Amino acid sequence: MLAVFMGLQHNFYLFNKASMRLIYKFLMLIIVLSMKHKFRLSIAPITTITP
């Protein structure tokens, strides 16, 4: 019983690690996209003024 529990815990740990990496990548992607969007918004007035 203990061995099964340890195995489940190990699998859960691996799954948790993988999902955390996935969530981290997803968050980084969102941050990068939002930063690009903000950058584009801050640059937009300049580009409209200068032809």
PDB file of N, CA and C in Angstrom:
ATOM      1  N   MET A   1       0.825  -1.196   0.000  1.00  0.00           N
ATOM      2  CA  MET A   1       0.000   0.000   0.000  1.00  0.00           C
ATOM      3  C   MET A   1       0.867   1.258   0.000  1.00  0.00           C
ATOM      4  N   LEU A   2       1.896   1.240   0.829  1.00  0.00           N
ATOM      5  CA  LEU A   2       2.795   2.387   0.934  1.00  0.00           C
ATOM      6  C   LEU A   2       3.524   2.629  -0.395  1.00  0.00           C
ATOM      7  N   ALA A   3       3.933   1.493  -1.031  1.00  0.00           N
ATOM      8  CA  ALA A   3       4.634   1.607  -2.305  1.00  0.00           C
ATOM      9  C   ALA A   3       3.734   2.249  -3.369  1.00  0.00           C
ATOM     10  N   VAL A   4       2.467   1.851  -3.385  1.00  0.00           N
ATOM     11  CA  VAL A   4       1.501   2.419  -4.330  1.00  0.00           C
ATOM     12  C   VAL A   4       1.352   3.919  -4.076  1.00  0.00           C
ATOM     13  N   PHE A   5       1.225   4.274  -2.807  1.00  0.00           N
ATOM     14  CA  PHE A   5       1.078   5.678  -2.427  1.00  0.00           C
ATOM     15  C   PHE A   5       2.303   6.491  -2.847  1.00  0.00           C
ATOM     16  N   MET A   6       3.490   5.924  -2.622  1.00  0.00           N
ATOM     17  CA  MET A   6       4.732   6.594  -3.001  1.00  0.00           C
ATOM     18  C   MET A   6       4.799   6.778  -4.513  1.00  0.00           C
ATOM     19  N   GLY A   7       4.354   5.750  -5.247  1.00  0.00           N
ATOM     20  CA  GLY A   7       4.337   5.824  -6.706  1.00  0.00           C
ATOM     21  C   GLY A   7       3.396   6.915  -7.191  1.00  0.00           C
ATOM     22  N   LEU A   8       2.224   6.982  -6.570  1.00  0.00           N
ATOM     23  CA  LEU A   8       1.241   7.998  -6.927  1.00  0.00           C
ATOM     24  C   LEU A   8       1.784   9.390  -6.624  1.00  0.00           C
ATOM     25  N   GLN A   9       2.425   9.522  -5.482  1.00  0.00           N
ATOM     26  CA  GLN A   9       3.002  10.797  -5.083  1.00  0.00           C
ATOM     27  C   GLN A   9       4.067  11.231  -6.086  1.00  0.00           C
ATOM     28  N   HIS A  10       4.900  10.273  -6.521  1.00  0.00           N
ATOM     29  CA  HIS A  10       5.965  10.559  -7.487  1.00  0.00           C
ATOM     30  C   HIS A  10       5.357  11.003  -8.813  1.00  0.00           C
ATOM     31  N   ASN A  11       4.322  10.256  -9.276  1.00  0.00           N
ATOM     32  CA  ASN A  11       3.651  10.615 -10.516  1.00  0.00           C
ATOM     33  C   ASN A  11       3.010  11.990 -10.420  1.00  0.00           C
ATOM     34  N   PHE A  12       2.387  12.269  -9.289  1.00  0.00           N
ATOM     35  CA  PHE A  12       1.753  13.565  -9.068  1.00  0.00           C
ATOM     36  C   PHE A  12       2.795  14.675  -9.093  1.00  0.00           C
ATOM     37  N   TYR A  13       3.954  14.411  -8.493  1.00  0.00           N
ATOM     38  CA  TYR A  13       5.048  15.388  -8.465  1.00  0.00           C
ATOM     39  C   TYR A  13       5.516  15.688  -9.884  1.00  0.00           C
ATOM     40  N   LEU A  14       5.687  14.636 -10.689  1.00  0.00           N
ATOM     41  CA  LEU A  14       6.122  14.817 -12.076  1.00  0.00           C
ATOM     42  C   LEU A  14       5.077  15.594 -12.876  1.00  0.00           C
ATOM     43  N   PHE A  15       3.811  15.219 -12.676  1.00  0.00           N
ATOM     44  CA  PHE A  15       2.711  15.907 -13.363  1.00  0.00           C
ATOM     45  C   PHE A  15       2.649  17.369 -12.949  1.00  0.00           C
ATOM     46  N   ASN A  16       2.813  17.612 -11.651  1.00  0.00           N
ATOM     47  CA  ASN A  16       2.791  18.962 -11.108  1.00  0.00           C
ATOM     48  C   ASN A  16       3.905  19.802 -11.715  1.00  0.00           C
ATOM     49  N   LYS A  17       5.109  19.203 -11.814  1.00  0.00           N
ATOM     50  CA  LYS A  17       6.264  19.890 -12.383  1.00  0.00           C
ATOM     51  C   LYS A  17       5.984  20.261 -13.842  1.00  0.00           C
ATOM     52  N   ALA A  18       5.436  19.304 -14.596  1.00  0.00           N
ATOM     53  CA  ALA A  18       5.147  19.525 -16.011  1.00  0.00           C
ATOM     54  C   ALA A  18       4.082  20.614 -16.181  1.00  0.00           C
ATOM     55  N   SER A  19       3.022  20.547 -15.379  1.00  0.00           N
ATOM     56  CA  SER A  19       1.942  21.527 -15.487  1.00  0.00           C
ATOM     57  C   SER A  19       2.426  22.910 -15.062  1.00  0.00           C
ATOM     58  N   MET A  20       3.289  22.956 -14.051  1.00  0.00           N
ATOM     59  CA  MET A  20       3.839  24.237 -13.606  1.00  0.00           C
ATOM     60  C   MET A  20       4.676  24.865 -14.718  1.00  0.00           C
ATOM     61  N   ARG A  21       5.457  24.036 -15.417  1.00  0.00           N
ATOM     62  CA  ARG A  21       6.264  24.537 -16.530  1.00  0.00           C
ATOM     63  C   ARG A  21       5.359  25.070 -17.627  1.00  0.00           C
ATOM     64  N   LEU A  22       4.274  24.328 -17.896  1.00  0.00           N
ATOM     65  CA  LEU A  22       3.312  24.736 -18.920  1.00  0.00           C
ATOM     66  C   LEU A  22       2.653  26.060 -18.545  1.00  0.00           C
ATOM     67  N   ILE A  23       2.216  26.159 -17.287  1.00  0.00           N
ATOM     68  CA  ILE A  23       1.577  27.384 -16.795  1.00  0.00           C
ATOM     69  C   ILE A  23       2.561  28.554 -16.870  1.00  0.00           C
ATOM     70  N   TYR A  24       3.825  28.303 -16.512  1.00  0.00           N
ATOM     71  CA  TYR A  24       4.859  29.333 -16.547  1.00  0.00           C
ATOM     72  C   TYR A  24       5.065  29.841 -17.972  1.00  0.00           C
ATOM     73  N   LYS A  25       5.143  28.900 -18.936  1.00  0.00           N
ATOM     74  CA  LYS A  25       5.300  29.275 -20.343  1.00  0.00           C
ATOM     75  C   LYS A  25       4.110  30.097 -20.816  1.00  0.00           C
ATOM     76  N   PHE A  26       2.915  29.670 -20.420  1.00  0.00           N
ATOM     77  CA  PHE A  26       1.678  30.363 -20.799  1.00  0.00           C
ATOM     78  C   PHE A  26       1.672  31.786 -20.246  1.00  0.00           C
ATOM     79  N   LEU A  27       2.071  31.927 -18.973  1.00  0.00           N
ATOM     80  CA  LEU A  27       2.125  33.254 -18.346  1.00  0.00           C
ATOM     81  C   LEU A  27       3.151  34.138 -19.040  1.00  0.00           C
ATOM     82  N   MET A  28       4.307  33.573 -19.354  1.00  0.00           N
ATOM     83  CA  MET A  28       5.342  34.331 -20.051  1.00  0.00           C
ATOM     84  C   MET A  28       4.837  34.815 -21.405  1.00  0.00           C
ATOM     85  N   LEU A  29       4.122  33.935 -22.112  1.00  0.00           N
ATOM     86  CA  LEU A  29       3.553  34.285 -23.407  1.00  0.00           C
ATOM     87  C   LEU A  29       2.576  35.446 -23.272  1.00  0.00           C
ATOM     88  N   ILE A  30       1.704  35.379 -22.270  1.00  0.00           N
ATOM     89  CA  ILE A  30       0.723  36.440 -22.021  1.00  0.00           C
ATOM     90  C   ILE A  30       1.433  37.757 -21.708  1.00  0.00           C
ATOM     91  N   ILE A  31       2.468  37.693 -20.861  1.00  0.00           N
ATOM     92  CA  ILE A  31       3.218  38.897 -20.482  1.00  0.00           C
ATOM     93  C   ILE A  31       3.887  39.506 -21.711  1.00  0.00           C
ATOM     94  N   VAL A  32       4.530  38.673 -22.518  1.00  0.00           N
ATOM     95  CA  VAL A  32       5.209  39.143 -23.728  1.00  0.00           C
ATOM     96  C   VAL A  32       4.213  39.795 -24.683  1.00  0.00           C
ATOM     97  N   LEU A  33       3.071  39.133 -24.893  1.00  0.00           N
ATOM     98  CA  LEU A  33       2.053  39.671 -25.795  1.00  0.00           C
ATOM     99  C   LEU A  33       1.498  40.996 -25.293  1.00  0.00           C
ATOM    100  N   SER A  34       1.236  41.091 -23.996  1.00  0.00           N
ATOM    101  CA  SER A  34       0.702  42.330 -23.422  1.00  0.00           C
ATOM    102  C   SER A  34       1.734  43.451 -23.510  1.00  0.00           C
ATOM    103  N   MET A  35       3.009  43.099 -23.306  1.00  0.00           N
ATOM    104  CA  MET A  35       4.081  44.093 -23.415  1.00  0.00           C
ATOM    105  C   MET A  35       4.192  44.597 -24.847  1.00  0.00           C
ATOM    106  N   LYS A  36       4.108  43.684 -25.806  1.00  0.00           N
ATOM    107  CA  LYS A  36       4.138  44.069 -27.223  1.00  0.00           C
ATOM    108  C   LYS A  36       2.968  44.981 -27.553  1.00  0.00           C
ATOM    109  N   HIS A  37       1.804  44.642 -27.008  1.00  0.00           N
ATOM    110  CA  HIS A  37       0.594  45.424 -27.239  1.00  0.00           C
ATOM    111  C   HIS A  37       0.767  46.835 -26.670  1.00  0.00           C
ATOM    112  N   LYS A  38       1.283  46.917 -25.447  1.00  0.00           N
ATOM    113  CA  LYS A  38       1.530  48.222 -24.814  1.00  0.00           C
ATOM    114  C   LYS A  38       2.554  49.009 -25.613  1.00  0.00           C
ATOM    115  N   PHE A  39       3.592  48.328 -26.086  1.00  0.00           N
ATOM    116  CA  PHE A  39       4.639  48.955 -26.886  1.00  0.00           C
ATOM    117  C   PHE A  39       4.044  49.533 -28.170  1.00  0.00           C
ATOM    118  N   ARG A  40       3.169  48.743 -28.816  1.00  0.00           N
ATOM    119  CA  ARG A  40       2.515  49.168 -30.043  1.00  0.00           C
ATOM    120  C   ARG A  40       1.619  50.376 -29.767  1.00  0.00           C
ATOM    121  N   LEU A  41       0.920  50.358 -28.637  1.00  0.00           N
ATOM    122  CA  LEU A  41       0.040  51.465 -28.255  1.00  0.00           C
ATOM    123  C   LEU A  41       0.845  52.737 -27.991  1.00  0.00           C
ATOM    124  N   SER A  42       1.994  52.587 -27.346  1.00  0.00           N
ATOM    125  CA  SER A  42       2.829  53.754 -27.048  1.00  0.00           C
ATOM    126  C   SER A  42       3.515  54.288 -28.302  1.00  0.00           C
ATOM    127  N   ILE A  43       3.719  53.405 -29.293  1.00  0.00           N
ATOM    128  CA  ILE A  43       4.386  53.804 -30.541  1.00  0.00           C
ATOM    129  C   ILE A  43       3.387  54.347 -31.571  1.00  0.00           C
ATOM    130  N   ALA A  44       2.132  53.904 -31.469  1.00  0.00           N
ATOM    131  CA  ALA A  44       1.098  54.267 -32.439  1.00  0.00           C
ATOM    132  C   ALA A  44       0.961  55.776 -32.678  1.00  0.00           C
ATOM    133  N   PRO A  45       0.881  56.626 -31.640  1.00  0.00           N
ATOM    134  CA  PRO A  45       0.739  58.069 -31.885  1.00  0.00           C
ATOM    135  C   PRO A  45       1.906  58.659 -32.667  1.00  0.00           C
ATOM    136  N   ILE A  46       3.120  58.184 -32.378  1.00  0.00           N
ATOM    137  CA  ILE A  46       4.320  58.674 -33.064  1.00  0.00           C
ATOM    138  C   ILE A  46       4.245  58.332 -34.553  1.00  0.00           C
ATOM    139  N   THR A  47       3.848  57.101 -34.856  1.00  0.00           N
ATOM    140  CA  THR A  47       3.785  56.660 -36.254  1.00  0.00           C
ATOM    141  C   THR A  47       2.683  57.390 -37.013  1.00  0.00           C
ATOM    142  N   THR A  48       1.608  57.779 -36.316  1.00  0.00           N
ATOM    143  CA  THR A  48       0.521  58.497 -36.997  1.00  0.00           C
ATOM    144  C   THR A  48       0.935  59.947 -37.291  1.00  0.00           C
ATOM    145  N   ILE A  49       1.747  60.533 -36.410  1.00  0.00           N
ATOM    146  CA  ILE A  49       2.205  61.913 -36.610  1.00  0.00           C
ATOM    147  C   ILE A  49       3.239  61.958 -37.741  1.00  0.00           C
ATOM    148  N   THR A  50       4.235  61.081 -37.662  1.00  0.00           N
ATOM    149  CA  THR A  50       5.286  61.065 -38.691  1.00  0.00           C
ATOM    150  C   THR A  50       4.905  60.126 -39.828  1.00  0.00           C
ATOM    151  N   PRO A  51       4.862  60.620 -41.042  1.00  0.00           N
ATOM    152  CA  PRO A  51       4.470  59.779 -42.187  1.00  0.00           C
ATOM    153  C   PRO A  51       5.569  58.779 -42.588  1.00  0.00           C
TER     154      PRO A  51
END
